[in-house]
Coordinates of C-alpha atoms and ligand atoms in Angstrom, one line a residue:
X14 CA 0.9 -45.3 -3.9
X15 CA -0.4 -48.1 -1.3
X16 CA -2.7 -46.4 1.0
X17 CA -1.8 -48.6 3.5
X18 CA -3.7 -46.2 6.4
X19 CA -7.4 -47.1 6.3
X20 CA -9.6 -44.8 8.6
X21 CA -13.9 -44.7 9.1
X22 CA -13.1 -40.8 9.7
X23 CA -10.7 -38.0 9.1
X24 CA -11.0 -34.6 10.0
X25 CA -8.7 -31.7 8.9
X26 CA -9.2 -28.3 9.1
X27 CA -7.1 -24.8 8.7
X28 CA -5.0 -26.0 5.8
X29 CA -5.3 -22.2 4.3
X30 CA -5.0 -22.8 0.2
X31 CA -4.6 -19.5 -1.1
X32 CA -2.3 -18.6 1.6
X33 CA 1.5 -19.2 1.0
X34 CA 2.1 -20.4 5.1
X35 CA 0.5 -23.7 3.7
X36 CA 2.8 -26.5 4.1
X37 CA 0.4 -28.8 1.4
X38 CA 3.2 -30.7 -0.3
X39 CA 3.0 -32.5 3.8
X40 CA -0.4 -32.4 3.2
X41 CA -0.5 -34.3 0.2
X42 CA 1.8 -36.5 1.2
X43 CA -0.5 -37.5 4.1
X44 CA -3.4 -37.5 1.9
X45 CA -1.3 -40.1 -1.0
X46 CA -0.7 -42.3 2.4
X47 CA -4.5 -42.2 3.4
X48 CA -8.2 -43.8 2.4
X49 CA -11.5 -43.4 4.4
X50 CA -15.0 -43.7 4.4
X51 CA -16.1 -39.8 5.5
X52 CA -13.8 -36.9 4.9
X53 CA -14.8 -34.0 7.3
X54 CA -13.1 -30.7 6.0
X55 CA -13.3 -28.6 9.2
X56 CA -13.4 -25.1 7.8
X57 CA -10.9 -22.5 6.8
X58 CA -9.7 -24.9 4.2
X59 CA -9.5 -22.5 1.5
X60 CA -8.5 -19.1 2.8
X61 CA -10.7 -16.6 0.9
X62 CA -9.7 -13.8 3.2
X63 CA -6.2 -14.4 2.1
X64 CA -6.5 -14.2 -1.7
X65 CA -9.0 -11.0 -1.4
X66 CA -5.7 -8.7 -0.8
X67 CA -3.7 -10.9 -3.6
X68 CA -4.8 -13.7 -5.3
X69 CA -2.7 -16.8 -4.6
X70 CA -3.7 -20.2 -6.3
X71 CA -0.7 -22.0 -7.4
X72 CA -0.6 -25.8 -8.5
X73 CA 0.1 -27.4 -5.4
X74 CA -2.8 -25.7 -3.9
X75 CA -4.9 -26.8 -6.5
X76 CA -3.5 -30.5 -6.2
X77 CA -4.9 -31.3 -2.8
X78 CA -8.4 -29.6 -3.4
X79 CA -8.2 -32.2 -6.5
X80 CA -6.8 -34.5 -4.3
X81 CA -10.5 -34.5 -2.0
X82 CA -12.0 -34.4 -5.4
X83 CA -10.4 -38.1 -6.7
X84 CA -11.4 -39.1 -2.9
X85 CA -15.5 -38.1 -3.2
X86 CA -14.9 -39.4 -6.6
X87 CA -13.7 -43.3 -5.6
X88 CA -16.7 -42.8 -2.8
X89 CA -15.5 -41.1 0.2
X90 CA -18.2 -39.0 2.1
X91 CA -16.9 -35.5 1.8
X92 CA -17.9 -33.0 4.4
X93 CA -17.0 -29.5 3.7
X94 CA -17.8 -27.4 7.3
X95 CA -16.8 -23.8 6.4
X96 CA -14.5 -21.8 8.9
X97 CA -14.7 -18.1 8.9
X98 CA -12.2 -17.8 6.1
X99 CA -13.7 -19.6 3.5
X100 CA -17.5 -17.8 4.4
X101 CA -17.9 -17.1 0.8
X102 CA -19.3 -20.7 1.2
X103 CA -21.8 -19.1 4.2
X104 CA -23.2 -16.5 2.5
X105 CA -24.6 -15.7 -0.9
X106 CA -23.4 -12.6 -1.9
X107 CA -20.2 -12.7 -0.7
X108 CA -19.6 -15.5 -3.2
X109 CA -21.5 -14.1 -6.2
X110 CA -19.0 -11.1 -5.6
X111 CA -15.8 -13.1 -5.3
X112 CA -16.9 -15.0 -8.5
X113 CA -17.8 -11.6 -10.3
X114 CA -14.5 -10.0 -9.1
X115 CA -12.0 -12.9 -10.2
X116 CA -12.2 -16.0 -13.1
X117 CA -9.6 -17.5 -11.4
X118 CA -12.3 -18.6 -8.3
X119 CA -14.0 -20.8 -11.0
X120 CA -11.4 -23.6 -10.7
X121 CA -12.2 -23.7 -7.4
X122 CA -15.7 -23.5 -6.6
X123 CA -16.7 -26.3 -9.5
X124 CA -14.5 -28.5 -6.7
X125 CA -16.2 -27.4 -4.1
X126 CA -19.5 -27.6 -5.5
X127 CA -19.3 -31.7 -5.5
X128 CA -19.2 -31.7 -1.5
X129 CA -21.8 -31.5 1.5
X130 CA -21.8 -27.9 2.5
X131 CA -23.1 -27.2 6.1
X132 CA -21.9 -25.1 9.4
X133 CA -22.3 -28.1 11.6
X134 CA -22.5 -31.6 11.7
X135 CA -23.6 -34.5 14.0
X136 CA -21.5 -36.9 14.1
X137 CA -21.9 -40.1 15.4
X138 CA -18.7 -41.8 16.5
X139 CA -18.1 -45.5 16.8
X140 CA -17.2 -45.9 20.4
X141 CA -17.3 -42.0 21.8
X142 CA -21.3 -41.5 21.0
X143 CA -22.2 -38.3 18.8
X144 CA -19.8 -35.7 18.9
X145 CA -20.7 -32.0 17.2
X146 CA -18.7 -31.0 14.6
X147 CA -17.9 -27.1 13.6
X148 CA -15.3 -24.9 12.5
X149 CA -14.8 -23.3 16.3
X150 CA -15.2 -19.6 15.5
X151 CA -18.7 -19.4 16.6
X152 CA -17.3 -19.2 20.1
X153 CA -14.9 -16.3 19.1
X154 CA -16.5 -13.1 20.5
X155 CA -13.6 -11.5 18.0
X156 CA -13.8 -12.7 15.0
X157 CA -17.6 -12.9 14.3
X158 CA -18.3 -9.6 15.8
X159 CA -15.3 -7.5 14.6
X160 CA -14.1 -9.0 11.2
X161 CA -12.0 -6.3 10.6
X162 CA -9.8 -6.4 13.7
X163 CA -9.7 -9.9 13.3
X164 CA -8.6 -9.6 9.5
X165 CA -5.6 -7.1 10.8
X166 CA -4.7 -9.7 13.2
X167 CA -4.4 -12.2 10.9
X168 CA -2.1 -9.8 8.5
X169 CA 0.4 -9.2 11.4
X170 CA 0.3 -13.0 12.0
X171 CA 1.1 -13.5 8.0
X172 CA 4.0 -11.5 8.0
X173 CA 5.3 -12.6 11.6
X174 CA 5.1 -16.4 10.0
X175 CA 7.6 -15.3 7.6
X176 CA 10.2 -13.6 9.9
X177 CA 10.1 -15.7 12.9
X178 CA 8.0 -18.3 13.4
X179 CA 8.1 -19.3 17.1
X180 CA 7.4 -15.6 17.7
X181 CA 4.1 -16.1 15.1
X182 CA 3.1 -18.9 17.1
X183 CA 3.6 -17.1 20.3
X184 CA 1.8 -14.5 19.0
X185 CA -1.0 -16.3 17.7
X186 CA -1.4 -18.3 21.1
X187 CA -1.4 -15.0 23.1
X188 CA -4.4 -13.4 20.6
X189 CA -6.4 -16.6 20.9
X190 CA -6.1 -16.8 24.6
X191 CA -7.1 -13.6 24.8
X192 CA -10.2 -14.4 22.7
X193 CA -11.1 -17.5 24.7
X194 CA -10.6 -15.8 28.1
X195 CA -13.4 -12.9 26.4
X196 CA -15.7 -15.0 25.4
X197 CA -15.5 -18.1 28.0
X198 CA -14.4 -20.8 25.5
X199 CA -15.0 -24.0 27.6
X200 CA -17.8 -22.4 29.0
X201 CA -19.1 -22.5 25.7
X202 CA -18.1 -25.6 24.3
X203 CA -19.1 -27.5 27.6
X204 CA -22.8 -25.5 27.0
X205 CA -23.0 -26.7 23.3
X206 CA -22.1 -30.5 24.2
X207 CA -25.2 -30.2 27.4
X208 CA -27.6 -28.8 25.1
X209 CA -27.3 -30.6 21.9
X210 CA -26.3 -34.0 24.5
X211 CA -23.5 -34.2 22.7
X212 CA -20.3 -36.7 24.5
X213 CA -18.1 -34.0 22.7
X214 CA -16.8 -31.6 20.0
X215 CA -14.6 -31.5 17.5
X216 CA -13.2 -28.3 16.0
X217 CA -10.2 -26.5 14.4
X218 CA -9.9 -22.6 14.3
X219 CA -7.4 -21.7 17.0
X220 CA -4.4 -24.1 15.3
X221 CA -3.9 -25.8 18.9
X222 CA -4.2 -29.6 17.9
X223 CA -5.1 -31.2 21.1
X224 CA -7.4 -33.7 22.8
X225 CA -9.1 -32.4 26.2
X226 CA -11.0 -34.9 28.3
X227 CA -13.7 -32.6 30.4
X228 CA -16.3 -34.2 33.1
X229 CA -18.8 -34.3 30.9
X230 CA -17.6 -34.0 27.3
X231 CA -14.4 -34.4 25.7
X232 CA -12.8 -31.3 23.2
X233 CA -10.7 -32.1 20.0
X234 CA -9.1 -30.0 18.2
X235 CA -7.6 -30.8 14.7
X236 CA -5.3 -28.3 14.8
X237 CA -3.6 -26.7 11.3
X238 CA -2.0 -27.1 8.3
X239 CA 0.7 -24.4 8.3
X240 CA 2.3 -25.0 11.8
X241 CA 1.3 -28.0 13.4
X242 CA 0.2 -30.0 10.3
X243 CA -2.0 -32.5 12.2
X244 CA -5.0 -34.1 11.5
X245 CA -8.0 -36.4 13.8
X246 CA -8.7 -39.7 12.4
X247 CA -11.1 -42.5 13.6
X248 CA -10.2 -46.0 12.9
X249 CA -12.6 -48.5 12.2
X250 CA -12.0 -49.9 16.3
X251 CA -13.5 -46.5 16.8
X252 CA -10.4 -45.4 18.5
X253 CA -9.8 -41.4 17.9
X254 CA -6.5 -40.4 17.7
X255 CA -4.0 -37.1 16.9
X256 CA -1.6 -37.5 14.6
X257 CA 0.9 -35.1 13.5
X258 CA 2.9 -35.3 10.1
X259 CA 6.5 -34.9 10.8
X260 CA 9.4 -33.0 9.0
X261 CA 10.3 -36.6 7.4
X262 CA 6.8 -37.2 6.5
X263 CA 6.7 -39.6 9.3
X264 CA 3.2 -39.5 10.8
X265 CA 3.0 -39.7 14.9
X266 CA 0.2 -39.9 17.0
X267 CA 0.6 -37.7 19.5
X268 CA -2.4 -38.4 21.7
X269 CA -5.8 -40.6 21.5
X270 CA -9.2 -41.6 22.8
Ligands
MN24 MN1 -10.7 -20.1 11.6

């Protein structure tokens, strides 16, 4: 296929392989449409939480992690920023046992092993100055101190998607407002970005694809791969825009920077 959309950058994140709400057949077909120079996977790309209760790898699934694979392969930078989903990838032993539990999680970490593994990453924009990179849950008061409750939540949500999905969404927008109320979201972000003298952030996690311009920083969000299916790309002007992947595989930029 002509990969007739050339980007410096693009950042995904929330795609959730393993889980069945992934809509990766619009995922590949964005990816057959694409080339770059860095990939930045933005965590929860592979949902390990997902598989634990049932294992779920079918081909598709397996297609677009081989789909990064032939990118690293022809020379794309592959970044691979884990989200609290895939933190088999963050910690040791909860890989060794997810490897010692199943064969089937050989397929994918020898993939995964090719790419640049790391919780954060600098990154230095064309025309927007350097902009801090992480999976967003860090800032979720939830997730990283209750897993469990977190981990129910995200059942409810799974079998919600499946019923009604506008009331999934709904759902889901409620919980994480919730969250971000808790634990002072901007607050935080707008902290990280002062400290680290960052111009901005980008980050996925809450499945809101959106680009926020602050006094001092600006906040992008990549959004997700089973509702929004969106993605943040820098072109080589250094412009930074949000495109969406419509129904007809028509892709839109919805907003840009
Ligand atoms: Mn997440």
């Amino acid at each position: 296929m002509n990969k007739n959309n050339q980007y410096k950058s693009i950042f995904l994140s929330d795609i959730h392989l393993g889980f069945n709400g992934c809509q990766n057949k619009k995922l590949e077909h964005f990816l057959n449409s694409v080339s770059c120079e860095n990939l930045y996977l933005v965590g929860d790309i592979i949902d390990f939480w997902s598989m634990e209760d049932k294992f779920y790898w079918p081909e598709g699934h397996q297609r677009v992690l081989k789909n990064f694979d032939k990118m690293f392969k022809n020379g794309t930078n592959v970044f691979y920023i884990s989200g609290n989903h895939d933190d088999p990838l963050r910690d040791q032993d909860l890989k060794e046992n997810l490897e010692f539990k199943n064969d089937d999680y050989a397929e994918i970490m020898a993939v995964l092993s090719n790419f640049n593994h790391k919780e954060r990453h600098e990154f230095a924009s064309i025309k927007h100055g350097k902009i801090i990179v992480l999976h967003g849950d860090q800032y979720d008061a939830v997730t990283s101190n209750v897993k469990w409750l977190s981990k129910f939540g995200g059942m409810l949500y799974d079998v919600l998607i499946y019923i009604n999905r506008p009331l999934s969404k709904y759902l889901k927008n409620l919980t994480k407002k919730i969250v971000s109320g808790a634990s002072g979201f901007q607050g935080l972000v707008q902290k990280e970005c002062q400290e680290g003298d960052y111009q901005g952030l980008i980050c996925g996690h809450n499945h809101r694809p959106e680009i926020l311009r602050f006094d001092s920083h600006f906040y992008l969000n990549t959004g997700d791969w089973i509702e929004s299916c969106s993605a943040i790309v820098e072109e080589n002007d250094g412009t930074i825009k949000l495109l969406k992947i419509e129904e007809d595989f028509k892709i839109n930029t919805i907003s840009e920077l």
